[in-house]
mmCIF file of C-alpha atoms in Angstrom:
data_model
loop_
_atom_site.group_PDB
_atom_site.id
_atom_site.type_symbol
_atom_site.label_atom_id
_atom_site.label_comp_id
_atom_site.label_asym_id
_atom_site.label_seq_id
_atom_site.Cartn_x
_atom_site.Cartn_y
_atom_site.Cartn_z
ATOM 1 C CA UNK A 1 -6.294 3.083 13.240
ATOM 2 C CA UNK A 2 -5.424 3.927 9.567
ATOM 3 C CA UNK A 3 -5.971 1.788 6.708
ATOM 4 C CA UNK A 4 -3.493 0.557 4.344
ATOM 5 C CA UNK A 5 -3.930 -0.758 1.128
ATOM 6 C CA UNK A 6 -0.886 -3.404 -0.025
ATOM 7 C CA UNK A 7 -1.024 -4.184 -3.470
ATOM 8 C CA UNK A 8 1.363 -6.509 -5.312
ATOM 9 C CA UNK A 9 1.023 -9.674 -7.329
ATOM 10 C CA UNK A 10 4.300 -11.060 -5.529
ATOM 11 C CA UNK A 11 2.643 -12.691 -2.126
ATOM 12 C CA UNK A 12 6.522 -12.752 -0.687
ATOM 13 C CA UNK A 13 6.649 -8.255 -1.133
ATOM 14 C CA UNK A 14 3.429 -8.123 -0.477
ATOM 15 C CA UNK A 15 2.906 -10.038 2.859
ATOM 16 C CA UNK A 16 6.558 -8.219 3.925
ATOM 17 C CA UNK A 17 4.917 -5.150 3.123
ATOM 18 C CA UNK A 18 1.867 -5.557 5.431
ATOM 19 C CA UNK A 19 3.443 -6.880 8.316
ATOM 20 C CA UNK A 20 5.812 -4.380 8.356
ATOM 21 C CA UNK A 21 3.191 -1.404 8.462
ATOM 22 C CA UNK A 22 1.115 -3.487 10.879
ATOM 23 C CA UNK A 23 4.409 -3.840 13.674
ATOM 24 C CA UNK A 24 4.302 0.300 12.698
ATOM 25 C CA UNK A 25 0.241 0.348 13.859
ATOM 26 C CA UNK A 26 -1.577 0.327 11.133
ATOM 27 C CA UNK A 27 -4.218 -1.766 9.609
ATOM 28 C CA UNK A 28 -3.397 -3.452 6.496
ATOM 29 C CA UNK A 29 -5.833 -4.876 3.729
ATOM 30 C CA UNK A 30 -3.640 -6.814 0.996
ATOM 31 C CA UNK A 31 -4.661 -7.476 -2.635
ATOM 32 C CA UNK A 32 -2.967 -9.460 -5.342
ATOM 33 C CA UNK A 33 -4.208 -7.151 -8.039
ATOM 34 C CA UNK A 34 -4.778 -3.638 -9.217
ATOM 35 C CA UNK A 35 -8.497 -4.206 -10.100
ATOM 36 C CA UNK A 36 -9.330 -6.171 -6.362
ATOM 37 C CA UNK A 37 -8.204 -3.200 -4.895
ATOM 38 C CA UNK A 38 -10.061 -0.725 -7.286
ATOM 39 C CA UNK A 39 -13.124 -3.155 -6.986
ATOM 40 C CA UNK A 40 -13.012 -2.376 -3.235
ATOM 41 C CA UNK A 41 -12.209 0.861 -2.788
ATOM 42 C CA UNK A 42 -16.207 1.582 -2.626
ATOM 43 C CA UNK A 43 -16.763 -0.416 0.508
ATOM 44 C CA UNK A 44 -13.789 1.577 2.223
ATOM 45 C CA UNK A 45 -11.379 4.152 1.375
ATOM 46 C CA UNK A 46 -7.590 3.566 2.569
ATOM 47 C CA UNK A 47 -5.512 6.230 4.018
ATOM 48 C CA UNK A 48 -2.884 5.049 1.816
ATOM 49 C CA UNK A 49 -1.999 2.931 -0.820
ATOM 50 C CA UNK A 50 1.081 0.771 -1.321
ATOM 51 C CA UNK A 51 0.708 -0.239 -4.902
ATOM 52 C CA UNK A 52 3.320 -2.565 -6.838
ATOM 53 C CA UNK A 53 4.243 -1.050 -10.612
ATOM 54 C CA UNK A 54 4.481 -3.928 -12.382
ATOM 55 C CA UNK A 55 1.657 -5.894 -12.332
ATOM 56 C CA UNK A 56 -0.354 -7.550 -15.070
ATOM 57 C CA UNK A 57 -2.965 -4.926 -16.211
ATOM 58 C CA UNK A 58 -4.183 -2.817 -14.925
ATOM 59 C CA UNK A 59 -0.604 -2.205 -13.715
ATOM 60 C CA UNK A 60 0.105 0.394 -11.208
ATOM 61 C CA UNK A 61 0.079 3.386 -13.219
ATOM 62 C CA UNK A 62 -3.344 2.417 -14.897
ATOM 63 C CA UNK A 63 -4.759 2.347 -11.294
ATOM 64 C CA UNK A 64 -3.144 5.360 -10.246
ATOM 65 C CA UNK A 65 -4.213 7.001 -13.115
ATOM 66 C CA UNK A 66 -8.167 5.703 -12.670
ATOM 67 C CA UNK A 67 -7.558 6.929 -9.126
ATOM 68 C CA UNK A 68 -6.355 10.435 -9.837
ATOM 69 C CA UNK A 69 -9.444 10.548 -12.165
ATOM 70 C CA UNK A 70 -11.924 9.872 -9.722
ATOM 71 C CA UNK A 71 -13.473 12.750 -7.030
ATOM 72 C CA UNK A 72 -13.737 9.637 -4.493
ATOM 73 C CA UNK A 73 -10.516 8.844 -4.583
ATOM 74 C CA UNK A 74 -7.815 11.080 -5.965
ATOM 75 C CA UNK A 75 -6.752 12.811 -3.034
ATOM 76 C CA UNK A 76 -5.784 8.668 -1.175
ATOM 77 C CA UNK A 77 -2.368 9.428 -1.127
ATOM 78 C CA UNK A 78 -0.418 6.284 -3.256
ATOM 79 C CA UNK A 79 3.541 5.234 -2.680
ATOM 80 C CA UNK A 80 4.574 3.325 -5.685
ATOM 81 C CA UNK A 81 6.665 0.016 -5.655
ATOM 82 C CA UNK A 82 9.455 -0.164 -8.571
ATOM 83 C CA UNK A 83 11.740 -2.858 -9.862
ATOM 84 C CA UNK A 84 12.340 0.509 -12.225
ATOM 85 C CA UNK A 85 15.522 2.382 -11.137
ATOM 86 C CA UNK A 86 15.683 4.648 -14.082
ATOM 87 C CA UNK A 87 14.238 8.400 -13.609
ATOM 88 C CA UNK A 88 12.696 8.187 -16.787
ATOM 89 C CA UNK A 89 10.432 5.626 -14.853
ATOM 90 C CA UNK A 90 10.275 7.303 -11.694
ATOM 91 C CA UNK A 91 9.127 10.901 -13.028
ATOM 92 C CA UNK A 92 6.360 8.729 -15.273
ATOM 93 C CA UNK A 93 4.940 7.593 -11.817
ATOM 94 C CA UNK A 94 5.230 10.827 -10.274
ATOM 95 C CA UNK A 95 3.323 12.461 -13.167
ATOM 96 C CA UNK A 96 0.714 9.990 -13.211
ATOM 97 C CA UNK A 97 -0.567 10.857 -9.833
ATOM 98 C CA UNK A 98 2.366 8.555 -7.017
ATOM 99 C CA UNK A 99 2.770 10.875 -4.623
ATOM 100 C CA UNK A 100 6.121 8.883 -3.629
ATOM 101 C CA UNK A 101 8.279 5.709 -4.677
ATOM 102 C CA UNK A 102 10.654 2.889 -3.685
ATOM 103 C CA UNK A 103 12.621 1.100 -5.306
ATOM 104 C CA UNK A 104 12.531 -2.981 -4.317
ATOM 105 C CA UNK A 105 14.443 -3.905 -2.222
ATOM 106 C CA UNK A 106 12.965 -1.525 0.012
ATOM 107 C CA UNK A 107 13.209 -1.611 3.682
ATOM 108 C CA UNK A 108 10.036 -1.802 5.740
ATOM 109 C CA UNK A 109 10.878 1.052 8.208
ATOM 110 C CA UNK A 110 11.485 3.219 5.950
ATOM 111 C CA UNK A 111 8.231 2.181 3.406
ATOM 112 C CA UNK A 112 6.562 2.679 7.313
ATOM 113 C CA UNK A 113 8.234 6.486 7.407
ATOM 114 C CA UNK A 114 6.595 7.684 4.324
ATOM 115 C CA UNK A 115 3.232 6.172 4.865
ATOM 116 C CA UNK A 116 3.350 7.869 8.090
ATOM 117 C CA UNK A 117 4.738 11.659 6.600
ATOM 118 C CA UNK A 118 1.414 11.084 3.692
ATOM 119 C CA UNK A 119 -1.137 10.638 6.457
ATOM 120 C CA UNK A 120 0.399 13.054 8.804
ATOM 121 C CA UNK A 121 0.582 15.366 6.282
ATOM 122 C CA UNK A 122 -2.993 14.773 4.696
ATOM 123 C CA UNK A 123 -4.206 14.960 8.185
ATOM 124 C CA UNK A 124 -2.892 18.377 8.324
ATOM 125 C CA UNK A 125 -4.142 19.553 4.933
ATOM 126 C CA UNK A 126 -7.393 18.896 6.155
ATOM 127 C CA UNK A 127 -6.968 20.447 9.833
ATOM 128 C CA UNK A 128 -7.064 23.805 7.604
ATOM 129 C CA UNK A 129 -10.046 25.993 6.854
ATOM 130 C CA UNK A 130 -8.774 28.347 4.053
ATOM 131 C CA UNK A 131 -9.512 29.851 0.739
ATOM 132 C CA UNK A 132 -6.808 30.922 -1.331
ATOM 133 C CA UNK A 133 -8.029 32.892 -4.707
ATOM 134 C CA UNK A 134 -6.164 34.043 -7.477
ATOM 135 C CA UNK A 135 -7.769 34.997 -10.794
ATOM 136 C CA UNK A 136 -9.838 31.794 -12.021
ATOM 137 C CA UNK A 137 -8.271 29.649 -9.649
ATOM 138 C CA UNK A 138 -9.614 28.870 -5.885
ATOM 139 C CA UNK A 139 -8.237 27.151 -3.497
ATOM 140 C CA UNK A 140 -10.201 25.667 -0.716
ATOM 141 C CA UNK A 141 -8.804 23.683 2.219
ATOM 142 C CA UNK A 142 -12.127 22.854 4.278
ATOM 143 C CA UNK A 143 -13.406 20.743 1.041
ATOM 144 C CA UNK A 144 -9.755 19.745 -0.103
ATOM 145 C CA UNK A 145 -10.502 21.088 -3.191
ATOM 146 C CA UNK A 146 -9.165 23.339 -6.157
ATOM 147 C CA UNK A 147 -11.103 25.226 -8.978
ATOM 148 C CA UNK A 148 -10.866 26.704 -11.878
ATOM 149 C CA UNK A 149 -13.442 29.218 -13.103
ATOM 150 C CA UNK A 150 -15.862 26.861 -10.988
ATOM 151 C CA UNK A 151 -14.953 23.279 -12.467
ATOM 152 C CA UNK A 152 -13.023 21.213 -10.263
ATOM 153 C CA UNK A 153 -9.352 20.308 -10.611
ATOM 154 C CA UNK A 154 -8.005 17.026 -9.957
ATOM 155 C CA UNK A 155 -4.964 16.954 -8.209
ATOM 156 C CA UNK A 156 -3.013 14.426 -6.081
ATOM 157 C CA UNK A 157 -2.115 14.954 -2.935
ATOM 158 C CA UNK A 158 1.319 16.168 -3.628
ATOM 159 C CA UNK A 159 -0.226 18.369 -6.582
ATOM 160 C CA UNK A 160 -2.229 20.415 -3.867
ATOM 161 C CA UNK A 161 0.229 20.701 -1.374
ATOM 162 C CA UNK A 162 2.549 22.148 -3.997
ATOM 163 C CA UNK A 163 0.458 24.037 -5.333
ATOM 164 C CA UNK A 164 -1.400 25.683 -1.600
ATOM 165 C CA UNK A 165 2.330 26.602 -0.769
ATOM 166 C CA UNK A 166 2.905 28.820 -3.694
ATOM 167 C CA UNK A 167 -0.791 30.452 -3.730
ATOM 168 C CA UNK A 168 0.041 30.967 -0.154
ATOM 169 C CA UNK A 169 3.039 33.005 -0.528
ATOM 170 C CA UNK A 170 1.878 34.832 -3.694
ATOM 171 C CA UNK A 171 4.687 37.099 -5.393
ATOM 172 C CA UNK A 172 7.105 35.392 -2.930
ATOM 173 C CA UNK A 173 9.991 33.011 -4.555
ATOM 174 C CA UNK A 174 10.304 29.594 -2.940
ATOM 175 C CA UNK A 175 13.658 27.340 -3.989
ATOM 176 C CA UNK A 176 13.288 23.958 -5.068
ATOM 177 C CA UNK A 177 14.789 23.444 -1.664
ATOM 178 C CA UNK A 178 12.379 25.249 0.038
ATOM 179 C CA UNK A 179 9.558 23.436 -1.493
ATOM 180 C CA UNK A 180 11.164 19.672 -0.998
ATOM 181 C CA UNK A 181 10.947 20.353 2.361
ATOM 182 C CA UNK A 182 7.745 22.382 2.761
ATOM 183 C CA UNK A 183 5.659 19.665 1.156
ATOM 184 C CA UNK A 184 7.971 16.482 0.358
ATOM 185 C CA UNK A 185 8.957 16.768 4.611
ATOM 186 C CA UNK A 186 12.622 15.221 5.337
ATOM 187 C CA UNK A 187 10.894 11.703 4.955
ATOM 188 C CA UNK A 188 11.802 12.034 1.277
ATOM 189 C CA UNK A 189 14.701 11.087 -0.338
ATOM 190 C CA UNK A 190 14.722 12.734 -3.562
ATOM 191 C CA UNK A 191 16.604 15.683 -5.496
ATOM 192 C CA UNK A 192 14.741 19.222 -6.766
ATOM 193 C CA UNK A 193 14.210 17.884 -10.252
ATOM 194 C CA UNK A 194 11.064 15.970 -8.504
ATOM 195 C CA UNK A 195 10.079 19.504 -7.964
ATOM 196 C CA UNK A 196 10.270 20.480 -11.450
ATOM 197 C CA UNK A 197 8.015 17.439 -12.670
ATOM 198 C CA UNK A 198 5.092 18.113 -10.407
ATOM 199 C CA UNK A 199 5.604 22.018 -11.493
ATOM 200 C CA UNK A 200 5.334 20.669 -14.589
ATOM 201 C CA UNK A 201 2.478 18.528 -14.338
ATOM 202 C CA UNK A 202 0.327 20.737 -11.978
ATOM 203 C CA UNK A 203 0.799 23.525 -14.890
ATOM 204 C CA UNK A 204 -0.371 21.713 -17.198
ATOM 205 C CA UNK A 205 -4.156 21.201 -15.394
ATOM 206 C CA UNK A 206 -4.138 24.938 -13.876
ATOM 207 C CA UNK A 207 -2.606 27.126 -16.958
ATOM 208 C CA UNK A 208 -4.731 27.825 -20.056
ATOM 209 C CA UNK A 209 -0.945 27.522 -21.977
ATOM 210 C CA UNK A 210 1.303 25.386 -19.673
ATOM 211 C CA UNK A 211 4.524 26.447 -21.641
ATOM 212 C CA UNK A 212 3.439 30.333 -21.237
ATOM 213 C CA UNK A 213 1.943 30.177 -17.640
ATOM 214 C CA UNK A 214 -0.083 32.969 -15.975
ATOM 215 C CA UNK A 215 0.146 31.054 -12.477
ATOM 216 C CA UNK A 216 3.248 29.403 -11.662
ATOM 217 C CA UNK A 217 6.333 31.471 -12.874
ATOM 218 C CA UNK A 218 9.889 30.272 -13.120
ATOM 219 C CA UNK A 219 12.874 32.201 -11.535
ATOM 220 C CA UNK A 220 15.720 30.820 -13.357
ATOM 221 C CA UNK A 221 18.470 29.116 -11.467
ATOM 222 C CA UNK A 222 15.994 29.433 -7.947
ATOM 223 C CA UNK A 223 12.666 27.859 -8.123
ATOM 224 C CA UNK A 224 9.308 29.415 -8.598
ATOM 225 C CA UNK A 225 6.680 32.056 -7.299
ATOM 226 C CA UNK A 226 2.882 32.375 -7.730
ATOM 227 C CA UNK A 227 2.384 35.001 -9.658
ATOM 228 C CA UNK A 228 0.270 38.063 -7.385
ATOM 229 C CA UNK A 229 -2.894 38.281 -9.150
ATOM 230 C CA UNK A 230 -6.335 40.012 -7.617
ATOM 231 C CA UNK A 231 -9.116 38.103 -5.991
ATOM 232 C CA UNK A 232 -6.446 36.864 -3.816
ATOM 233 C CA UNK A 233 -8.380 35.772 -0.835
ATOM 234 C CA UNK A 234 -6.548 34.672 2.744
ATOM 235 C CA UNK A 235 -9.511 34.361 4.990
#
């Protein structure tokens, strides 16, 4: 049964929250705090985490961003809770390491739906035994992990999956369209600019000059391709 970590200071959102995923089938583990739950991540990893924004420190994007710098932990896929309706604040979560959002209210099905597209989809990442090489940069599925010139990179779990489906179709162009539904699944309600901020973000950890990038190139008014460079490795 998967874990789920439920972290809010409200008990009310909180205990909704975890009954909610437990009538879905999962396990639930609820803290009223960001640094309870960091505290005891050692003695068990989630599968997820359900983590409230606004919380008194460290808030939620202080332990997403501990998270996303951690090896143990970075690739726990985290939805974010928001009182925050404004993109501004949504596209600061999503480049701080959330792989997804809601915005309170939220309805418990649905908060159920995307916990269930992150595992599935995590589960499937790690189903795979590839390596994808381009240049500097390696790709490898068994280990769930991504390289550059042998130093790891730290990516979220959105971050990879973004980032396997361009290597994977190298030269190719894939739509902001394409790629909302290739890695965000039909389980997320968003628009293609989400695209653009991850493109944005993962850039700047895999390109030596993020606003001149050798990797990930821009097709105006389409979406992006992975540049085809040698050492390009499918096996």
């Amino acid at each position: 049964m998967a874990l789920i970590y439920v972290v809010d200071d409200e008990a009310n959102i909180r205990r909704l929250a975890a009954l909610g995923l437990q009538d879905a089938g999962y396990e639930t583990a609820e803290f009223s705090s960001g640094g309870q739950m960091l505290a005891a991540l050692p003695d068990r990893t989630p599968d997820c985490i359900v983590l409230d924004w606004m919380m008194p420190q460290p808030d939620g994007l202080e332990v997403c961003r501990r998270m996303r710098a951690d090896s143990r932990w970075r690739h726990v896929p985290v939805i974010m809770l928001t009182a925050r309706a404004d993109e501004v604040d949504k596209i600061l979560g999503l480049e701080l390491g959330a792989d997804d959002y809601l915005t309170k209210p939220f309805s418990v099905k649905e908060l159920a739906a995307r916990v269930k597209a992150l595992i599935r989809r995590g589960d499937y990442l790690a189903a795979r035994d590839e390596r994808l090489c381009a240049g500097e940069l390696e790709l490898d599925s068994a280990r769930h992990m991504v390289t550059k010139r042998g130093q790891e990179v730290a990516l979220s779990l959105r971050e990879y999956e973004l980032l396997y489906e361009l290597m994977k179709h190298p030269g190719r162009v894939l739509t902001r369209e394409i790629l909302l539904n290739r890695v965000w699944k039909t389980d997320f309600v968003g628009d293609t600019r989400t695209v653009d901020v991850h493109v944005r973000y993962l850039r700047q950890k895999i390109e030596d000059e993020p606003e001149n990038p050798q990797y990930i190139l821009t097709v105006r008014g389409v979406g992006y391709r992975f540049a085809e460079l040698k050492g390009e490795d499918k096996a």
